[in-house]
Amino acid sequence: ELFLSLRTDDGELLPVLFRPFHEVTGDWFWWGRTNPPAVYRAAYRAMVEGLRARGVHNVLWVYCPDKPTDPYQVGQGGDFRAYYPGDDVVDVVGFDRYDDNSGAFAPGFAADLKAVGSFATEHRKVAAVTEVGRNFAVHGLAASPAWFSRALFG
């Protein structure tokens, strides 16, 4: 298996961050919020438990909702807390957020940091920003070298 093949020159297993079924609070992937939380949790757990049963113990499992504090997504059933698969199968709690040019990126990003940071702390997990950037569907593919500086530092 791939994870078991990732080794140092001395044969030691390399730790790997793995983020399966990401952006669960969105509705654009088959595993997203169009499914009941229990179905997502069961699928996530089955993946972790199945790989562990095959001897894979070098993976750090990353749970990653999309825009966890976004009022629209939460209102559509995307409460990231409801989809959380459990402390025994998650090592890192992260989130994804993209700038869609609505003017809500900075306050949303700050709210996500606070919510995910608090949740991760409550569950004794590492918090992470797992994806962040410009939404190319909105902004197009033109380069914007100063976006990160403007978005993150004001």
XYZ file of N, CA and C in Angstrom:
462
model
N 0.835 -1.186 0.000
C 0.000 0.000 0.000
C 0.875 1.243 0.000
N 0.337 2.310 -0.534
C 1.088 3.552 -0.673
C 1.621 4.059 0.664
N 0.765 4.163 1.661
C 1.198 4.729 2.940
C 2.323 3.916 3.574
N 2.273 2.609 3.412
C 3.307 1.752 3.995
C 4.596 1.774 3.187
N 4.539 2.289 1.978
C 5.746 2.370 1.153
C 6.537 3.653 1.407
N 5.971 4.577 2.133
C 6.622 5.863 2.393
C 7.562 5.734 3.580
N 8.846 5.573 3.258
C 9.842 5.288 4.287
C 11.095 6.129 4.083
N 11.813 6.330 5.173
C 13.108 7.006 5.105
C 14.127 6.047 4.497
N 15.313 6.537 4.246
C 16.392 5.674 3.753
C 16.735 4.565 4.746
N 16.426 4.799 6.033
C 16.682 3.802 7.075
C 15.509 2.837 7.271
N 14.465 2.993 6.464
C 13.326 2.087 6.540
C 12.232 2.483 7.501
N 12.383 3.631 8.155
C 11.348 4.096 9.088
C 10.165 4.659 8.295
N 8.972 4.379 8.783
C 7.777 4.936 8.143
C 7.762 6.456 8.284
N 7.368 7.121 7.221
C 7.224 8.581 7.252
C 5.812 8.943 7.685
N 5.671 9.916 8.560
C 4.320 10.379 8.890
C 3.730 11.140 7.710
N 2.425 10.955 7.494
C 1.732 11.559 6.360
C 0.450 12.205 6.853
N 0.229 13.453 6.470
C -1.063 14.098 6.713
C -1.994 13.687 5.575
N -3.170 13.176 5.904
C -4.131 12.738 4.897
C -5.480 13.363 5.215
N -6.070 13.990 4.212
C -7.304 14.762 4.385
C -8.399 14.196 3.478
N -8.935 13.030 3.839
C -9.981 12.450 2.985
C -11.318 13.165 3.176
N -12.125 13.107 2.161
C -13.493 13.640 2.233
C -13.516 15.092 2.736
N -12.652 15.925 2.170
C -12.529 17.318 2.604
C -13.751 18.142 2.150
N -13.883 19.311 2.746
C -14.963 20.260 2.445
C -16.350 19.623 2.566
N -16.520 18.804 3.583
C -17.775 18.080 3.788
C -18.979 19.010 3.941
N -18.778 20.219 4.435
C -19.915 21.121 4.658
C -20.405 21.781 3.373
N -19.707 21.552 2.271
C -20.183 21.998 0.965
C -21.056 20.925 0.339
N -21.614 21.249 -0.818
C -22.490 20.278 -1.485
C -21.984 19.873 -2.871
N -20.705 20.107 -3.173
C -20.176 19.852 -4.514
C -19.476 18.509 -4.665
N -19.251 17.776 -3.563
C -18.676 16.435 -3.633
C -19.730 15.423 -3.187
N -19.604 14.203 -3.665
C -20.607 13.188 -3.324
C -20.675 12.916 -1.825
N -19.617 13.195 -1.093
C -19.600 12.931 0.347
C -20.041 14.150 1.157
N -20.441 15.230 0.511
C -20.749 16.483 1.191
C -22.058 16.485 1.954
N -22.499 17.685 2.281
C -23.638 17.858 3.192
C -24.970 17.394 2.616
N -24.994 16.934 1.378
C -26.226 16.346 0.856
C -26.502 14.994 1.505
N -25.513 14.485 2.222
C -25.674 13.247 2.998
C -25.902 13.591 4.463
N -26.612 12.751 5.173
C -26.749 12.974 6.615
C -25.380 12.854 7.304
N -25.166 13.610 8.375
C -23.897 13.530 9.089
C -23.485 12.102 9.466
N -24.437 11.269 9.851
C -24.107 9.898 10.258
C -23.488 9.105 9.104
N -23.923 9.356 7.884
C -23.370 8.652 6.724
C -21.926 9.086 6.500
N -21.669 10.389 6.585
C -20.293 10.888 6.442
C -19.391 10.308 7.512
N -19.846 10.394 8.756
C -19.030 9.888 9.862
C -18.703 8.407 9.669
N -19.685 7.624 9.227
C -19.464 6.188 9.015
C -18.457 5.940 7.898
N -18.543 6.700 6.806
C -17.603 6.526 5.686
C -16.191 6.902 6.109
N -16.049 8.010 6.811
C -14.732 8.453 7.279
C -14.124 7.403 8.212
N -14.940 6.954 9.171
C -14.460 5.976 10.140
C -14.077 4.668 9.448
N -14.861 4.246 8.464
C -14.565 3.001 7.748
C -13.219 3.097 7.035
N -12.915 4.272 6.465
C -11.630 4.448 5.797
C -10.483 4.347 6.809
N -10.593 5.075 7.898
C -9.527 5.060 8.912
C -9.358 3.657 9.477
N -10.447 3.063 9.904
C -10.369 1.745 10.537
C -9.886 0.678 9.557
N -10.296 0.784 8.294
C -9.849 -0.174 7.291
C -8.353 -0.096 7.048
N -7.825 1.111 6.958
C -6.386 1.261 6.749
C -5.598 0.862 7.991
N -6.107 1.195 9.149
C -5.423 0.771 10.378
C -5.387 -0.754 10.484
N -6.478 -1.417 10.081
C -6.527 -2.879 10.114
C -5.490 -3.493 9.175
N -5.089 -2.749 8.162
C -4.062 -3.215 7.223
C -2.650 -2.815 7.667
N -2.541 -2.276 8.873
C -1.229 -1.942 9.413
C -0.762 -0.527 9.156
N -1.636 0.326 8.647
C -1.259 1.722 8.376
C -1.431 2.521 9.664
N -0.280 2.942 10.231
C -0.300 3.708 11.476
C 0.577 4.951 11.386
N 0.972 5.312 10.179
C 1.817 6.490 9.990
C 1.037 7.669 9.402
N -0.278 7.593 9.438
C -1.116 8.656 8.886
C -1.656 9.528 10.011
N -1.549 10.831 9.823
C -2.232 11.806 10.680
C -3.495 12.205 9.928
N -4.632 11.901 10.494
C -5.918 12.090 9.835
C -6.415 13.514 10.039
N -6.771 14.170 8.926
C -7.179 15.572 8.943
C -8.660 15.671 8.588
N -9.437 16.216 9.509
C -10.853 16.505 9.265
C -10.940 17.946 8.807
N -11.631 18.187 7.694
C -11.552 19.502 7.070
C -12.879 19.958 6.462
N -13.674 20.725 7.174
C -14.869 21.311 6.574
C -14.513 22.526 5.715
N -15.452 22.953 4.915
C -15.315 24.171 4.123
C -16.048 25.298 4.836
N -15.418 26.455 4.930
C -16.034 27.651 5.527
C -16.948 27.301 6.707
N -16.397 26.811 7.799
C -17.221 26.281 8.881
C -18.164 27.270 9.547
N -17.926 28.570 9.400
C -18.831 29.543 10.023
C -19.703 30.262 8.991
N -19.653 29.848 7.753
C -20.436 30.502 6.706
C -21.933 30.338 6.988
N -22.669 31.450 7.155
C -24.088 31.346 7.517
C -24.915 30.543 6.508
N -24.631 30.695 5.225
C -25.400 29.955 4.228
C -25.184 28.449 4.384
N -23.920 28.039 4.450
C -23.637 26.603 4.546
C -24.169 26.014 5.841
N -24.009 26.729 6.934
C -24.535 26.240 8.209
C -26.057 26.137 8.117
N -26.685 27.136 7.507
C -28.137 27.131 7.353
C -28.658 26.023 6.451
N -27.809 25.528 5.565
C -28.190 24.439 4.668
C -27.858 23.064 5.249
N -27.485 23.019 6.514
C -27.190 21.747 7.159
C -25.707 21.439 7.264
N -24.856 22.434 7.007
C -23.415 22.205 7.009
C -22.725 22.555 8.308
N -23.293 22.168 9.433
C -22.630 22.415 10.718
C -21.471 21.433 10.863
N -20.259 21.936 10.849
C -19.077 21.062 10.851
C -18.998 20.175 12.082
N -19.571 20.618 13.177
C -19.540 19.818 14.402
C -20.341 18.522 14.241
N -21.442 18.594 13.499
C -22.302 17.422 13.317
C -21.623 16.335 12.486
N -20.709 16.730 11.605
C -20.034 15.778 10.718
C -18.737 15.227 11.314
N -18.293 15.769 12.422
C -17.029 15.350 13.024
C -17.057 13.856 13.313
N -16.108 13.098 12.744
C -16.174 11.634 12.861
C -15.701 11.052 14.185
N -15.054 11.833 15.028
C -14.675 11.340 16.346
C -13.204 11.515 16.652
N -12.926 11.716 17.916
C -11.556 11.969 18.365
C -10.609 10.812 18.066
N -11.125 9.593 18.048
C -10.261 8.433 17.840
C -9.842 8.243 16.379
N -10.428 9.008 15.465
C -10.085 8.872 14.040
C -9.649 10.199 13.416
N -9.440 11.211 14.237
C -9.000 12.530 13.746
C -7.803 12.981 14.574
N -6.783 13.490 13.882
C -5.605 14.045 14.557
C -5.519 15.556 14.412
N -6.016 16.066 13.295
C -5.925 17.488 12.962
C -7.304 17.955 12.516
N -7.713 19.137 12.970
C -8.967 19.743 12.516
C -8.601 21.018 11.765
N -8.927 21.048 10.494
C -8.611 22.210 9.674
C -9.852 22.759 8.994
N -9.634 23.729 8.121
C -10.735 24.264 7.327
C -10.188 24.850 6.042
N -11.073 24.932 5.052
C -10.771 25.573 3.775
C -11.637 26.821 3.656
N -11.074 27.893 3.101
C -11.862 29.091 2.797
C -11.196 29.813 1.638
N -12.032 30.191 0.683
C -11.560 30.928 -0.490
C -12.242 32.289 -0.567
N -11.522 33.244 -1.087
C -12.034 34.596 -1.298
C -12.903 34.585 -2.560
N -14.201 34.796 -2.376
C -15.119 34.807 -3.522
C -15.483 36.224 -3.964
N -14.699 37.187 -3.501
C -14.855 38.586 -3.895
C -16.148 39.212 -3.385
N -16.704 38.663 -2.306
C -17.939 39.207 -1.740
C -17.658 40.226 -0.640
N -16.387 40.353 -0.256
C -16.032 41.229 0.852
C -16.107 40.538 2.200
N -16.477 39.262 2.198
C -16.645 38.530 3.452
C -15.453 37.664 3.808
N -14.386 37.694 2.996
C -13.278 36.773 3.270
C -12.637 37.027 4.633
N -12.189 38.246 4.886
C -11.443 38.523 6.126
C -12.261 38.216 7.378
N -13.497 38.715 7.497
C -14.250 38.374 8.711
C -14.594 36.886 8.782
N -14.861 36.261 7.640
C -15.150 34.830 7.638
C -13.942 34.006 8.028
N -12.786 34.389 7.504
C -11.539 33.692 7.831
C -11.261 33.806 9.329
N -11.436 35.001 9.884
C -11.216 35.207 11.319
C -12.188 34.366 12.147
N -13.447 34.331 11.729
C -14.440 33.534 12.450
C -14.117 32.038 12.362
N -13.664 31.591 11.175
C -13.287 30.187 11.004
C -12.099 29.829 11.896
N -11.088 30.709 11.929
C -9.928 30.467 12.790
C -10.359 30.279 14.242
N -11.233 31.161 14.688
C -11.689 31.092 16.080
C -12.497 29.821 16.337
N -13.437 29.524 15.444
C -14.305 28.355 15.641
C -13.520 27.049 15.581
N -12.684 26.914 14.567
C -11.917 25.676 14.422
C -10.842 25.575 15.501
N -10.217 26.697 15.828
C -9.230 26.682 16.905
C -9.833 26.246 18.225
N -10.994 26.786 18.546
C -11.676 26.409 19.793
C -12.095 24.942 19.770
N -12.663 24.516 18.641
C -13.112 23.126 18.511
C -11.921 22.175 18.652
N -10.834 22.492 17.963
C -9.634 21.642 18.026
C -9.096 21.585 19.456
N -9.058 22.715 20.128
C -8.577 22.749 21.505
C -9.471 21.897 22.411
N -10.793 22.021 22.250
C -11.734 21.229 23.050
C -11.516 19.730 22.857
N -11.116 19.364 21.645
C -10.938 17.942 21.319
C -9.480 17.500 21.391
N -8.619 18.393 21.875
C -7.182 18.100 22.038
C -6.541 17.687 20.712
N -6.842 18.488 19.671
C -6.322 18.259 18.326
C -5.523 19.471 17.870
N -4.729 19.272 16.859
C -4.012 20.369 16.213
C -4.989 21.065 15.278
N -4.976 22.392 15.264
C -5.807 23.165 14.335
C -4.969 23.541 13.118
N -5.623 23.636 11.944
C -4.892 23.950 10.720
C -5.765 24.722 9.741
N -5.109 25.538 8.945
C -5.740 26.123 7.750
C -5.286 25.210 6.619
N -6.205 24.479 6.030
C -5.823 23.441 5.075
C -5.892 23.892 3.618
N -6.708 24.867 3.304
C -6.716 25.503 1.981
C -7.169 26.940 2.167
N -6.502 27.843 1.471
C -6.895 29.246 1.497
C -6.386 29.892 0.225
N -7.163 30.807 -0.316
C -6.722 31.497 -1.520
C -7.869 32.179 -2.232
N -7.599 32.548 -3.453
C -8.600 33.201 -4.295
C -9.437 32.149 -5.003
N -10.726 32.396 -5.099
C -11.616 31.510 -5.834
C -11.469 31.838 -7.313
N -10.787 30.960 -8.052
C -10.513 31.240 -9.457
C -11.771 31.214 -10.317
N -12.824 30.559 -9.856
C -14.082 30.587 -10.596
C -14.668 31.999 -10.613
N -14.358 32.774 -9.575
C -14.837 34.153 -9.467
C -13.799 35.137 -10.004
N -12.560 34.968 -9.605
C -11.494 35.915 -9.933
C -10.837 35.669 -11.278
N -11.017 34.488 -11.847
C -10.291 34.136 -13.057
C -8.890 33.683 -12.712
N -8.121 33.360 -13.717
C -6.790 32.798 -13.507
C -5.678 33.836 -13.471
N -6.021 35.112 -13.590
C -4.988 36.151 -13.571
C -4.228 36.113 -12.246
N -2.931 36.262 -12.336
C -2.091 36.253 -11.139
C -2.397 37.463 -10.265
N -2.314 37.257 -8.979
C -2.498 38.330 -8.013
C -1.452 38.149 -6.916
N -0.204 38.543 -7.207
C 0.891 38.275 -6.269
C 0.696 38.875 -4.883
N -0.073 39.927 -4.769
C -0.226 40.591 -3.474
C -1.453 40.108 -2.704
N -2.217 39.153 -3.248
C -3.460 38.748 -2.596
C -3.220 38.279 -1.166
N -2.286 37.368 -0.946
C -2.063 36.853 0.413
C -1.702 37.972 1.380
N -0.842 38.871 0.969
C -0.458 39.977 1.852
C -1.655 40.845 2.192
N -2.463 41.190 1.181
C -3.649 42.013 1.426
C -4.673 41.287 2.279
N -4.938 40.028 1.928
C -6.000 39.259 2.607
C -5.632 38.936 4.051
N -4.396 38.590 4.287
C -4.023 38.118 5.614
C -3.461 39.207 6.527
N -2.947 40.283 5.930
C -2.341 41.333 6.754
C -3.048 42.673 6.665
N -4.075 42.754 5.831
C -4.870 43.975 5.735
C -4.369 45.027 4.845
